Amino acid sequence: MTARLLDGLGLARRIHGEIRPEVAAFAAKHGRPPGLAIVLVGADPASEVYVRNKLRSGAEIGFRADLERLPASATTADVLALVRRLNASPVHDGVLVQSPLPRAMGDDAGQRIFDAIVPSKDVDGLTPVNMGLLVQKRAQFVACTPSGVVELLEREGIQIAGRHAVVIGRSDIVGKPMALLLLHRDATVTIAHSRTRNLEALCRQADILVAAVGRPGLVTKGFVKPGATVVDVGINSMTDEGTVLGLFPEGHRRLALFRAKGSVLVGDVHPEVAEVAGALTPVPGGVGPLTIAMLMRNTLHAALMAHGA
Ligand code: NAD
């Protein structure tokens, strides 16, 4: 069996097309486009790429999309002051603080900063209010990556109700909201994490397996029940030839790409899983583009809510 590839990139483009007229209608009615502010602290190379892609997509669809940059030396107080300014901004409907924050800011900086975002502009769904509403199945804003995964599963006609879903990863931004979204669609959900025992055997029970770990190729064939749907959330930039050779055999197109560029993006799911899975999201071109599409949708939603829609 060769898995059906779930085309996240194609779906993201369709969603952008669906949003574009609504963005234009908002701008015509209110005399300004819906606005998104992205706060980037420091210059983490992966974050630079993610933020650039978010800003570009936003501008293409018709949003006002602004980068608010602070140096890596910024303090928590500096970021809090910026977040408070954006909370009060009349032209920004959504405020997103890009993770990760510089380590030097300390372990609790992220939580303190996310807590400061006004829930009505929290397009990443990370404030306690929005997390709590999600738990109670009355969410306003849900983290963009797990929302994108559910959107893809539903539009691809993959049944969720009554299925056993295993989510590997328990972060606030992916694993936990992912598990809740699947639960709310009547899946039986197991959350696995770094301390889970017999991970491989557990995953083999899944009808839907979501990997959100950050370990290249962790999910091998043995983790997957034949015919299962496998969603690969991981994004890992590999620069070590030994690891890449463990994922792609000699002669593989991606290996040639790696040798030409010196790096290659891989997921948490080993490419060999395509031989057993029923459906699989590729990396790149799977979940990543949907994360951006959901950010755009959340920002439009925030703008409409701010105007009583
Ligand atoms: P995180 O580091 O916050 O969480 C990783 C989780 O994996 C933890 O809950 C941990 O318990 C679990 N884990 C670690 N090692 C494990 C192991 N050996 N076995 C089982 N579980 C293990 O990461 P995150 O922010 O949730 O992101 C996870 C991955 O998803 C990363 O690769 C990240 O780059 C990627 N990501 C992708 C998108 C996207 O748009 N596609 C968005 C966000 C994150």
XYZ file of N, CA and C and ligand atoms in Angstrom, residues 50 145 168-171 173-175 192-195 199 212-215 218 233-236 268 287-288 291, ligand 1:
125
model
N 9.343 31.448 9.525
C 7.902 31.325 9.800
C 7.228 32.698 9.759
N -2.037 25.483 14.470
C -1.590 24.216 13.890
C -2.616 23.097 14.113
N 1.062 12.315 19.741
C 2.365 12.286 20.426
C 2.809 13.731 20.605
N 2.943 14.163 21.864
C 3.298 15.550 22.177
C 2.203 16.171 23.022
N 2.602 16.955 24.018
C 1.620 17.537 24.953
C 1.870 19.024 25.188
N 2.409 19.709 24.167
C 2.660 21.149 24.341
C 1.336 21.911 24.334
N 0.804 24.508 22.627
C 0.531 25.090 21.311
C 0.114 24.047 20.277
N 0.516 22.772 20.480
C 0.101 21.744 19.512
C -0.596 20.558 20.198
N 0.134 19.810 21.014
C -0.378 18.525 21.502
C -1.699 18.623 22.251
N 0.304 10.849 24.116
C 1.595 10.245 24.453
C 2.646 11.348 24.554
N 3.703 11.087 25.310
C 4.722 12.121 25.523
C 6.060 11.458 25.844
N 7.009 12.284 26.280
C 8.376 11.779 26.447
C 8.486 10.688 27.520
N 7.525 10.587 28.436
C 7.590 9.572 29.488
C 6.654 8.387 29.225
N 5.765 3.205 23.523
C 5.177 4.175 22.587
C 4.792 3.513 21.257
N 3.717 15.252 16.983
C 4.084 16.659 17.211
C 5.176 16.676 18.268
N 6.352 16.254 17.886
C 7.428 15.995 18.841
C 8.661 16.877 18.568
N 9.093 16.890 17.308
C 10.345 17.572 16.991
C 11.528 16.619 16.979
N 11.266 15.336 16.642
C 12.330 14.320 16.502
C 12.258 13.717 15.117
N 11.061 9.884 14.023
C 10.720 9.083 15.214
C 9.687 8.001 14.901
N 3.280 16.664 12.173
C 3.351 18.093 12.513
C 4.808 18.560 12.591
N 5.718 17.659 12.851
C 7.120 18.019 13.091
C 7.739 18.766 11.920
N 8.550 19.752 12.259
C 9.358 20.441 11.241
C 10.778 20.476 11.782
N 11.655 19.727 11.158
C 13.038 19.645 11.636
C 13.963 19.960 10.467
N 8.496 14.406 11.750
C 8.722 13.407 12.804
C 8.428 11.997 12.297
N 1.112 20.107 7.023
C 0.479 20.885 8.092
C 0.951 22.352 8.104
N 2.202 22.600 7.746
C 2.783 23.948 7.843
C 1.937 25.026 7.168
N -1.236 25.951 9.015
C -1.051 26.778 10.216
C -1.229 28.247 9.844
P 7.581 20.953 22.247
O 9.049 20.732 22.313
O 6.937 22.027 23.037
O 6.838 19.592 22.617
C 7.309 18.352 22.176
C 6.517 17.260 22.827
O 7.044 16.005 22.406
C 6.589 17.272 24.353
O 5.266 17.307 24.856
C 7.298 15.977 24.741
O 6.706 15.346 25.865
C 7.132 15.120 23.519
N 8.287 14.247 23.303
C 9.590 14.601 23.274
N 10.358 13.519 23.026
C 9.522 12.473 22.892
C 9.712 11.093 22.642
N 10.914 10.586 22.451
N 8.627 10.310 22.572
C 7.386 10.812 22.745
N 7.142 12.121 22.970
C 8.200 12.939 23.057
O 7.261 21.131 20.666
P 5.988 21.759 19.931
O 6.040 23.236 19.956
O 4.752 21.050 20.365
O 6.326 21.313 18.429
C 6.459 19.949 18.072
C 6.963 19.849 16.640
O 6.013 20.463 15.784
C 8.287 20.571 16.373
O 8.995 19.862 15.375
C 7.833 21.903 15.804
O 8.819 22.478 14.950
C 6.644 21.465 15.019
N 5.647 22.524 14.799
C 5.155 22.607 13.550
C 4.195 23.551 13.260
C 3.634 23.593 11.872
O 3.125 24.623 11.458
N 3.697 22.481 11.134
C 3.746 24.426 14.238
C 4.227 24.292 15.544
C 5.191 23.324 15.808
